[in-house]
CSV table of N, CA and C in Angstrom, one decimal:
chain,number,residue,atom,x,y,z
A,1015,MET,N,153.3,61.0,31.5
A,1015,MET,CA,152.0,60.9,30.7
A,1015,MET,C,151.2,62.1,31.3
A,1016,GLU,N,151.0,63.0,30.5
A,1016,GLU,CA,150.2,64.1,30.9
A,1016,GLU,C,148.6,64.0,30.3
A,1017,PHE,N,147.7,64.6,31.0
A,1017,PHE,CA,146.4,64.8,30.5
A,1017,PHE,C,145.9,66.1,30.3
A,1018,GLU,N,146.1,66.6,29.2
A,1018,GLU,CA,145.9,68.1,29.1
A,1018,GLU,C,144.7,68.1,28.1
A,1019,ASP,N,144.0,67.2,27.8
A,1019,ASP,CA,142.7,67.2,27.2
A,1019,ASP,C,141.9,68.1,27.9
A,1020,LEU,N,141.4,69.2,27.1
A,1020,LEU,CA,140.4,70.0,27.7
A,1020,LEU,C,139.0,69.5,28.0
A,1021,ASP,N,138.7,68.7,27.3
A,1021,ASP,CA,137.5,67.8,27.5
A,1021,ASP,C,137.4,67.0,28.7
A,1022,LEU,N,138.4,66.7,29.3
A,1022,LEU,CA,138.6,65.9,30.5
A,1022,LEU,C,138.0,66.8,31.7
A,1023,ASN,N,138.3,68.0,31.7
A,1023,ASN,CA,137.6,69.0,32.8
A,1023,ASN,C,136.1,69.2,32.3
A,1024,LYS,N,135.8,69.4,31.0
A,1024,LYS,CA,134.4,69.7,30.9
A,1024,LYS,C,133.6,68.5,31.0
A,1025,ASP,N,134.2,67.3,30.5
A,1025,ASP,CA,133.4,66.0,30.7
A,1025,ASP,C,133.3,65.7,32.3
A,1026,TRP,N,134.2,66.0,33.1
A,1026,TRP,CA,134.3,65.7,34.6
A,1026,TRP,C,133.2,66.4,35.2
A,1027,LYS,N,133.2,67.8,34.6
A,1027,LYS,CA,132.0,68.7,35.2
A,1027,LYS,C,130.6,68.2,34.9
A,1028,ARG,N,130.5,67.6,33.7
A,1028,ARG,CA,129.3,67.0,33.3
A,1028,ARG,C,128.9,65.9,34.1
A,1029,LEU,N,130.0,65.1,34.3
A,1029,LEU,CA,129.6,63.8,35.3
A,1029,LEU,C,129.2,64.4,36.6
A,1030,MET,N,129.9,65.5,37.3
A,1030,MET,CA,129.6,65.8,38.6
A,1030,MET,C,128.0,66.3,38.5
A,1031,TYR,N,127.7,67.2,37.4
A,1031,TYR,CA,126.6,67.8,37.3
A,1031,TYR,C,125.2,66.7,37.3
A,1032,PHE,N,125.8,65.5,36.5
A,1032,PHE,CA,124.9,64.5,36.5
A,1032,PHE,C,124.4,64.0,37.7
A,1033,PHE,N,125.5,63.8,38.7
A,1033,PHE,CA,125.0,63.1,39.8
A,1033,PHE,C,124.6,64.1,40.9
A,1034,ILE,N,124.8,65.3,40.7
A,1034,ILE,CA,124.5,66.4,41.5
A,1034,ILE,C,122.8,66.4,41.3
A,1035,ARG,N,122.4,66.4,39.9
A,1035,ARG,CA,120.9,66.5,39.5
A,1035,ARG,C,120.3,65.2,40.0
A,1036,THR,N,120.9,63.9,39.8
A,1036,THR,CA,120.2,62.8,40.1
A,1036,THR,C,120.3,62.4,41.7
A,1037,THR,N,121.2,62.8,42.4
A,1037,THR,CA,121.3,62.6,43.8
A,1037,THR,C,121.4,63.6,44.8
A,1038,GLY,N,121.5,64.8,44.4
A,1038,GLY,CA,121.6,66.1,45.2
A,1038,GLY,C,122.7,66.1,45.8
A,1039,LYS,N,123.8,65.3,45.5
A,1039,LYS,CA,125.2,65.5,46.1
A,1039,LYS,C,126.2,65.3,45.0
A,1040,LYS,N,127.3,66.1,45.3
A,1040,LYS,CA,128.4,65.8,44.5
A,1040,LYS,C,129.5,64.9,45.0
A,1041,PRO,N,129.5,63.9,44.2
A,1041,PRO,CA,130.2,62.6,44.7
A,1041,PRO,C,131.7,63.0,44.8
A,1042,THR,N,132.6,62.6,45.5
A,1042,THR,CA,133.9,62.6,45.5
A,1042,THR,C,134.5,61.2,44.5
A,1043,THR,N,135.7,61.3,44.3
A,1043,THR,CA,136.3,60.1,43.3
A,1043,THR,C,136.3,58.9,44.1
A,1044,ASN,N,136.3,58.9,45.5
A,1044,ASN,CA,136.2,57.8,46.4
A,1044,ASN,C,134.5,57.3,46.1
A,1045,THR,N,133.7,57.9,46.2
A,1045,THR,CA,132.4,57.7,46.2
A,1045,THR,C,132.1,57.0,44.9
A,1046,LEU,N,132.6,57.6,43.6
A,1046,LEU,CA,132.4,57.1,42.2
A,1046,LEU,C,133.2,55.8,42.4
A,1047,LEU,N,134.4,55.5,42.9
A,1047,LEU,CA,134.9,54.3,42.9
A,1047,LEU,C,133.8,53.2,43.6
A,1048,PHE,N,133.5,53.7,44.7
A,1048,PHE,CA,132.6,52.8,45.5
A,1048,PHE,C,131.3,52.3,44.5
A,1049,LEU,N,130.7,53.3,43.9
A,1049,LEU,CA,129.5,52.9,43.1
A,1049,LEU,C,129.7,52.2,42.1
A,1050,ILE,N,131.1,52.3,41.1
A,1050,ILE,CA,131.3,51.6,40.0
A,1050,ILE,C,131.8,50.1,40.8
A,1051,GLY,N,132.4,49.9,41.9
A,1051,GLY,CA,132.5,48.6,42.5
A,1051,GLY,C,131.2,47.8,42.8
A,1052,VAL,N,130.4,48.7,43.4
A,1052,VAL,CA,129.0,48.0,43.6
A,1052,VAL,C,128.4,47.7,42.3
A,1053,ASN,N,128.4,48.4,41.2
A,1053,ASN,CA,128.0,48.0,40.0
A,1053,ASN,C,128.5,46.8,39.3
A,1054,GLU,N,129.9,46.8,39.5
A,1054,GLU,CA,130.8,45.5,39.1
A,1054,GLU,C,130.5,44.3,39.8
A,1055,LEU,N,130.0,44.5,41.1
A,1055,LEU,CA,129.8,43.3,41.9
A,1055,LEU,C,128.4,42.6,41.4
A,1056,GLY,N,127.5,43.7,41.3
A,1056,GLY,CA,126.3,43.2,40.6
A,1056,GLY,C,125.5,42.4,41.5
A,1057,LYS,N,125.4,42.7,42.9
A,1057,LYS,CA,124.5,42.2,43.7
A,1057,LYS,C,123.5,43.0,44.5
A,1058,GLY,N,123.3,44.1,43.7
A,1058,GLY,CA,122.5,45.3,44.2
A,1058,GLY,C,122.7,46.0,45.6
A,1059,LYS,N,121.6,46.6,46.1
A,1059,LYS,CA,122.0,47.4,47.2
A,1059,LYS,C,121.9,46.5,48.4
A,1060,LYS,N,123.0,46.7,49.1
A,1060,LYS,CA,123.1,46.1,50.5
A,1060,LYS,C,124.3,46.6,51.4
A,1061,THR,N,124.2,46.3,52.8
A,1061,THR,CA,125.2,47.0,53.5
A,1061,THR,C,126.6,46.3,53.5
A,1062,PHE,N,127.6,47.1,53.1
A,1062,PHE,CA,129.0,46.4,53.1
A,1062,PHE,C,129.9,46.7,54.4
A,1063,SER,N,130.4,45.9,54.9
A,1063,SER,CA,131.6,46.2,56.0
A,1063,SER,C,132.5,47.1,55.3
A,1064,LYS,N,133.4,47.6,56.3
A,1064,LYS,CA,134.4,48.5,56.0
A,1064,LYS,C,135.4,47.6,55.0
A,1065,GLU,N,135.9,46.6,55.2
A,1065,GLU,CA,136.8,45.7,54.4
A,1065,GLU,C,136.2,45.5,52.9
A,1066,GLU,N,134.8,45.2,53.0
A,1066,GLU,CA,134.2,45.0,51.7
A,1066,GLU,C,134.1,46.4,50.8
A,1067,LYS,N,133.9,47.5,51.7
A,1067,LYS,CA,133.8,48.8,50.8
A,1067,LYS,C,135.1,49.0,50.2
A,1068,GLN,N,136.5,48.7,50.9
A,1068,GLN,CA,137.8,48.8,50.2
A,1068,GLN,C,138.0,47.7,49.1
A,1069,ASP,N,137.4,46.7,49.4
A,1069,ASP,CA,137.4,45.6,48.2
A,1069,ASP,C,136.8,46.1,47.0
A,1070,LEU,N,135.4,46.8,47.2
A,1070,LEU,CA,134.7,47.3,46.2
A,1070,LEU,C,135.5,48.6,45.3
A,1071,MET,N,136.2,49.1,46.0
A,1071,MET,CA,137.0,50.3,45.5
A,1071,MET,C,138.1,49.8,44.6
A,1072,HIS,N,138.7,48.7,45.1
A,1072,HIS,CA,140.0,47.8,44.6
A,1072,HIS,C,139.2,47.5,43.2
A,1073,ILE,N,138.1,46.7,43.2
A,1073,ILE,CA,137.6,46.3,42.1
A,1073,ILE,C,137.3,47.4,41.1
A,1074,ALA,N,136.7,48.4,41.3
A,1074,ALA,CA,136.6,49.5,40.6
A,1074,ALA,C,137.9,50.1,39.9
A,1075,THR,N,138.7,50.3,40.8
A,1075,THR,CA,140.0,50.6,40.1
A,1075,THR,C,140.6,49.7,39.3
A,1076,CYS,N,140.5,48.5,39.3
A,1076,CYS,CA,140.9,47.5,38.4
A,1076,CYS,C,140.1,47.5,37.1
A,1077,LYS,N,138.9,47.7,37.2
A,1077,LYS,CA,137.9,47.6,36.1
A,1077,LYS,C,138.4,48.9,35.5
A,1078,LEU,N,138.6,50.2,36.0
A,1078,LEU,CA,138.9,51.4,35.1
A,1078,LEU,C,140.2,51.2,34.6
A,1079,LEU,N,141.1,50.7,35.3
A,1079,LEU,CA,142.6,50.6,34.6
A,1079,LEU,C,142.7,49.4,33.6
A,1080,SER,N,141.7,48.5,33.5
A,1080,SER,CA,141.4,47.6,32.6
A,1080,SER,C,141.1,48.2,31.1
A,1081,LEU,N,140.6,49.3,31.2
A,1081,LEU,CA,140.1,50.3,30.2
A,1081,LEU,C,141.4,50.7,29.4
A,1082,SER,N,142.5,50.6,30.1
A,1082,SER,CA,143.8,51.0,29.5
A,1082,SER,C,144.7,49.9,29.3
A,1083,GLY,N,144.2,48.7,29.6
A,1083,GLY,CA,144.8,47.3,29.4
A,1083,GLY,C,145.8,47.0,30.3
A,1084,TYR,N,145.9,47.7,31.5
A,1084,TYR,CA,146.6,47.5,32.8
A,1084,TYR,C,146.2,46.2,33.7
A,1085,TYR,N,145.0,45.9,33.6
A,1085,TYR,CA,144.4,44.9,34.4
A,1085,TYR,C,143.4,44.0,33.1
A,1086,GLU,N,143.2,42.9,33.6
A,1086,GLU,CA,142.4,41.9,32.7
A,1086,GLU,C,141.4,41.3,33.5
A,1087,TRP,N,140.2,41.1,33.2
A,1087,TRP,CA,139.2,40.3,33.8
A,1087,TRP,C,139.6,38.8,34.0
A,1088,GLU,N,139.7,38.3,35.2
A,1088,GLU,CA,139.9,36.9,35.5
A,1088,GLU,C,138.7,36.2,35.7
A,1089,GLY,N,137.6,36.6,36.2
A,1089,GLY,CA,136.4,36.0,36.6
A,1089,GLY,C,136.0,36.2,38.1
A,1090,LEU,N,134.9,35.5,38.6
A,1090,LEU,CA,134.3,35.6,39.7
A,1090,LEU,C,134.9,34.4,40.8
A,1091,ASP,N,135.0,34.9,42.0
A,1091,ASP,CA,135.4,33.8,42.9
A,1091,ASP,C,134.3,33.2,43.3
A,1092,SER,N,134.4,32.2,44.3
A,1092,SER,CA,133.1,31.3,44.9
A,1092,SER,C,132.2,32.1,45.4
A,1093,ASP,N,132.5,33.3,45.8
A,1093,ASP,CA,131.4,34.1,46.6
A,1093,ASP,C,130.8,35.3,45.6
A,1094,GLY,N,131.1,35.0,44.4
A,1094,GLY,CA,130.6,36.0,43.2
A,1094,GLY,C,131.3,37.3,43.2
A,1095,TRP,N,132.3,37.5,43.6
A,1095,TRP,CA,133.1,38.7,43.7
A,1095,TRP,C,134.2,38.7,42.5
A,1096,PRO,N,134.2,39.8,41.7
A,1096,PRO,CA,134.9,40.0,40.5
A,1096,PRO,C,136.5,39.9,40.7
A,1097,HIS,N,137.3,39.2,39.9
A,1097,HIS,CA,138.7,39.4,40.3
A,1097,HIS,C,139.5,39.9,38.9
A,1098,TYR,N,140.7,40.6,38.8
A,1098,TYR,CA,141.3,41.1,37.7
A,1098,TYR,C,142.8,40.7,38.1
A,1099,LYS,N,143.5,40.5,37.0
A,1099,LYS,CA,144.8,40.3,37.3
A,1099,LYS,C,145.7,41.2,36.5
A,1100,ALA,N,146.8,41.7,36.9
A,1100,ALA,CA,147.6,42.8,36.4
A,1100,ALA,C,148.3,42.2,35.1
A,1101,VAL,N,148.3,43.0,33.9
A,1101,VAL,CA,148.8,42.3,32.7
A,1101,VAL,C,150.0,43.1,32.5
A,1102,LYS,N,150.1,44.3,32.7
A,1102,LYS,CA,151.3,45.2,32.3
A,1102,LYS,C,151.3,46.3,33.5
A,1103,PRO,N,152.6,46.7,33.9
A,1103,PRO,CA,152.7,47.8,35.0
A,1103,PRO,C,152.1,49.1,34.6
A,1104,VAL,N,151.4,49.6,35.6
A,1104,VAL,CA,151.0,50.9,35.6
A,1104,VAL,C,152.2,51.7,35.8
A,1105,PRO,N,152.2,52.7,34.8
A,1105,PRO,CA,153.5,53.7,34.8
A,1105,PRO,C,153.5,54.5,36.2
A,1106,LYS,N,154.6,54.9,36.6
A,1106,LYS,CA,154.7,56.0,37.8
A,1106,LYS,C,154.1,57.2,37.3
A,1107,LEU,N,153.2,57.6,38.1
A,1107,LEU,CA,152.4,58.9,37.9
A,1107,LEU,C,152.4,59.7,39.1
A,1108,SER,N,152.5,61.0,39.1
A,1108,SER,CA,152.2,61.9,40.2
A,1108,SER,C,150.8,61.6,40.6
A,1109,LEU,N,150.3,62.0,41.8
A,1109,LEU,CA,149.1,61.9,42.4
A,1109,LEU,C,148.2,62.5,41.4
A,1110,GLU,N,148.4,63.8,40.8
A,1110,GLU,CA,147.4,64.3,40.0
A,1110,GLU,C,147.2,63.6,38.7
A,1111,GLU,N,148.4,63.1,38.1
A,1111,GLU,CA,148.3,62.1,37.0
A,1111,GLU,C,147.5,61.1,37.3
A,1112,GLN,N,147.7,60.3,38.5
A,1112,GLN,CA,146.8,59.3,38.8
A,1112,GLN,C,145.4,59.6,39.0
A,1113,GLU,N,145.0,60.7,39.5
A,1113,GLU,CA,143.7,61.2,39.7
A,1113,GLU,C,143.1,61.3,38.2
A,1114,ASP,N,144.0,62.1,37.3
A,1114,ASP,CA,143.3,62.3,36.0
A,1114,ASP,C,143.1,60.9,35.2
A,1115,LEU,N,143.9,60.1,35.3
A,1115,LEU,CA,143.8,58.6,34.7
A,1115,LEU,C,142.5,58.2,35.2
A,1116,LEU,N,142.3,58.1,36.4
A,1116,LEU,CA,141.0,57.6,37.1
A,1116,LEU,C,139.7,58.4,36.5
A,1117,LYS,N,139.8,59.6,36.6
A,1117,LYS,CA,138.8,60.4,36.1
A,1117,LYS,C,138.4,60.2,34.7
A,1118,LEU,N,139.3,60.3,33.7
A,1118,LEU,CA,139.3,59.8,32.3
A,1118,LEU,C,138.7,58.4,32.3
A,1119,HIS,N,138.9,57.5,33.0
A,1119,HIS,CA,138.3,56.3,32.9
A,1119,HIS,C,137.0,56.2,33.6
A,1120,MET,N,136.6,57.0,34.4
A,1120,MET,CA,135.5,57.2,35.3
A,1120,MET,C,134.4,58.0,34.3
A,1121,ILE,N,134.9,58.9,33.4
A,1121,ILE,CA,134.1,59.5,32.3
A,1121,ILE,C,133.8,58.5,31.4
A,1122,GLU,N,134.8,57.5,30.8
A,1122,GLU,CA,134.5,56.4,29.9
A,1122,GLU,C,133.4,55.4,30.5
A,1123,TYR,N,133.6,55.2,31.6
A,1123,TYR,CA,132.7,54.2,32.3
A,1123,TYR,C,131.2,54.7,32.3
A,1124,PHE,N,131.1,56.1,32.7
A,1124,PHE,CA,129.8,56.7,32.9
A,1124,PHE,C,129.6,57.5,31.3
A,1125,GLU,N,130.0,57.0,30.4
A,1125,GLU,CA,130.0,57.8,29.0
A,1125,GLU,C,128.5,58.0,28.5
A,1126,GLU,N,127.5,57.2,28.8
A,1126,GLU,CA,126.2,57.4,28.4
A,1126,GLU,C,125.6,58.5,29.3
A,1127,HIS,N,126.1,58.8,30.4
A,1127,HIS,CA,125.4,60.0,31.2
A,1127,HIS,C,126.0,61.2,30.9
A,1128,ILE,N,127.5,61.1,30.4
A,1128,ILE,CA,128.1,62.3,29.9
A,1128,ILE,C,127.4,62.6,28.3
A,1129,HIS,N,127.2,61.8,27.7
A,1129,HIS,CA,126.6,62.0,26.5
A,1129,HIS,C,125.2,62.8,26.6
A,1130,ASP,N,124.4,62.2,27.5
A,1130,ASP,CA,123.1,62.9,27.9
A,1130,ASP,C,123.4,64.4,28.4
A,1131,GLU,N,124.4,64.6,29.1
A,1131,GLU,CA,124.6,66.1,29.7
A,1131,GLU,C,125.0,66.8,28.4
A,1132,ARG,N,125.8,66.4,27.6
A,1132,ARG,CA,126.2,67.1,26.3
A,1132,ARG,C,124.9,67.6,25.4
A,1133,GLU,N,124.0,66.4,25.4
A,1133,GLU,CA,123.0,66.8,24.7
A,1133,GLU,C,122.1,67.7,25.2
A,1134,ARG,N,122.0,67.5,26.4
A,1134,ARG,CA,121.2,68.5,27.2
A,1134,ARG,C,121.6,69.9,27.1
A,1135,GLU,N,123.0,70.2,27.0
A,1135,GLU,CA,123.5,71.4,27.0
A,1135,GLU,C,123.2,72.0,25.4
A,1136,LYS,N,123.5,71.1,24.4
A,1136,LYS,CA,123.0,71.6,23.0
A,1136,LYS,C,121.6,72.0,22.9
A,1137,THR,N,120.8,71.2,23.4
A,1137,THR,CA,119.4,71.7,23.2
A,1137,THR,C,118.9,72.6,24.0
A,1138,ALA,N,119.6,73.0,25.2
A,1138,ALA,CA,119.0,74.3,26.1
A,1138,ALA,C,119.3,75.4,25.3
A,1139,LYS,N,118.2,76.3,25.2
A,1139,LYS,CA,118.4,77.6,24.7
A,1139,LYS,C,118.7,78.5,25.7
A,1140,ASN,N,118.4,78.5,26.9
A,1140,ASN,CA,119.0,79.2,28.0
A,1140,ASN,C,119.6,78.4,29.1
A,1141,VAL,N,120.9,78.4,29.2
A,1141,VAL,CA,121.6,77.4,30.1
A,1141,VAL,C,121.5,77.8,31.6
A,1142,SER,N,121.0,79.0,31.7
A,1142,SER,CA,120.9,79.2,33.3
A,1142,SER,C,119.6,78.5,34.0
A,1143,HIS,N,119.0,77.9,33.0
A,1143,HIS,CA,117.9,77.1,33.6
A,1143,HIS,C,118.5,75.5,34.0
A,1144,LEU,N,119.6,75.4,33.8
A,1144,LEU,CA,120.2,74.1,34.0
A,1144,LEU,C,121.1,74.0,35.2
A,1145,LYS,N,120.4,74.8,36.2
A,1145,LYS,CA,121.2,74.7,37.6
A,1145,LYS,C,121.2,73.5,38.3
A,1146,PRO,N,122.3,73.2,38.8
A,1146,PRO,CA,122.2,72.0,39.7
A,1146,PRO,C,121.6,72.1,40.8
A,1147,ILE,N,121.3,71.0,41.6
A,1147,ILE,CA,120.4,71.0,42.9
A,1147,ILE,C,121.3,71.7,44.1
A,1148,ILE,N,122.5,71.5,44.0
A,1148,ILE,CA,123.6,72.0,44.9
A,1148,ILE,C,124.5,72.9,44.1
A,1149,LYS,N,124.4,74.5,44.6
A,1149,LYS,CA,125.3,75.3,43.7
A,1149,LYS,C,126.7,74.9,43.9
A,1150,PRO,N,127.6,75.1,43.1
A,1150,PRO,CA,129.0,75.1,43.0
A,1150,PRO,C,129.7,75.9,44.0
A,1151,LYS,N,130.6,75.4,44.7
A,1151,LYS,CA,131.4,76.5,45.8
A,1151,LYS,C,132.0,77.3,44.9
A,1152,PRO,N,132.2,78.6,45.6
A,1152,PRO,CA,133.0,79.6,45.1
A,1152,PRO,C,134.5,79.2,44.9
A,1153,SER,N,135.3,79.6,43.8
A,1153,SER,CA,136.6,79.1,43.7
A,1153,SER,C,137.5,79.5,44.7
A,1154,SER,N,137.0,80.6,45.7
A,1154,SER,CA,138.0,80.8,46.7
A,1154,SER,C,138.0,79.9,47.8
A,1155,GLU,N,137.0,79.1,47.8
A,1155,GLU,CA,136.9,78.0,49.1
A,1155,GLU,C,137.6,76.8,48.4
A,1156,THR,N,138.5,76.3,49.5
A,1156,THR,CA,139.1,75.0,49.1
A,1156,THR,C,139.1,74.2,50.2
A,1157,ASP,N,138.6,73.1,50.1
A,1157,ASP,CA,138.6,72.1,51.4
A,1157,ASP,C,139.3,71.0,51.1
A,1158,GLY,N,140.1,70.8,50.1
A,1158,GLY,CA,141.0,69.7,49.7
A,1158,GLY,C,140.3,68.7,48.7
A,1159,GLN,N,139.0,69.1,48.3
A,1159,GLN,CA,138.1,68.3,47.2
A,1159,GLN,C,138.1,69.0,46.0
A,1160,ASN,N,137.8,68.4,45.0
A,1160,ASN,CA,137.6,69.0,43.8
A,1160,ASN,C,136.3,69.9,43.7
A,1161,SER,N,136.4,71.2,43.2
A,1161,SER,CA,135.1,71.9,43.1
A,1161,SER,C,134.6,72.0,41.7
A,1162,LEU,N,133.4,72.4,41.5
A,1162,LEU,CA,132.8,72.3,40.3
A,1162,LEU,C,133.4,73.7,39.5
A,1163,SER,N,134.0,74.4,40.0
A,1163,SER,CA,134.4,75.7,39.4
A,1163,SER,C,136.0,75.4,39.0
A,1164,GLU,N,136.5,74.3,39.1
A,1164,GLU,CA,137.9,74.0,38.6
A,1164,GLU,C,138.0,74.1,37.1
């Protein structure tokens, strides 16, 4: 399974710019998984234990993979936590392909924000005014995380 769609990179950058502009920070994929998990839990802002944070990221992964039909919503448990069941096996993918699949579904999950970024780009006469709060790292820097200049 290959993800060669050029829009994946463009839309991923749009999503990163959205979060940079709104939060002042560039999120990691783990941060986005956590945010999606918190959103899916629907209990608002609160402090989570380390185990709960892992559970939230698992919920997010299941939610995202449900967009491809790999998981299906089962319901809430007695504590109000979402549960999913596997309905078909996730194909064996390289780490890069796994990350691309999750990115693709994160983009889909945050589609409204991606759409707003596209419209913002279309209506801007001078794109230089659309600077993010945090400047992208030069492409020569590598710290093991995705940079906006990818």
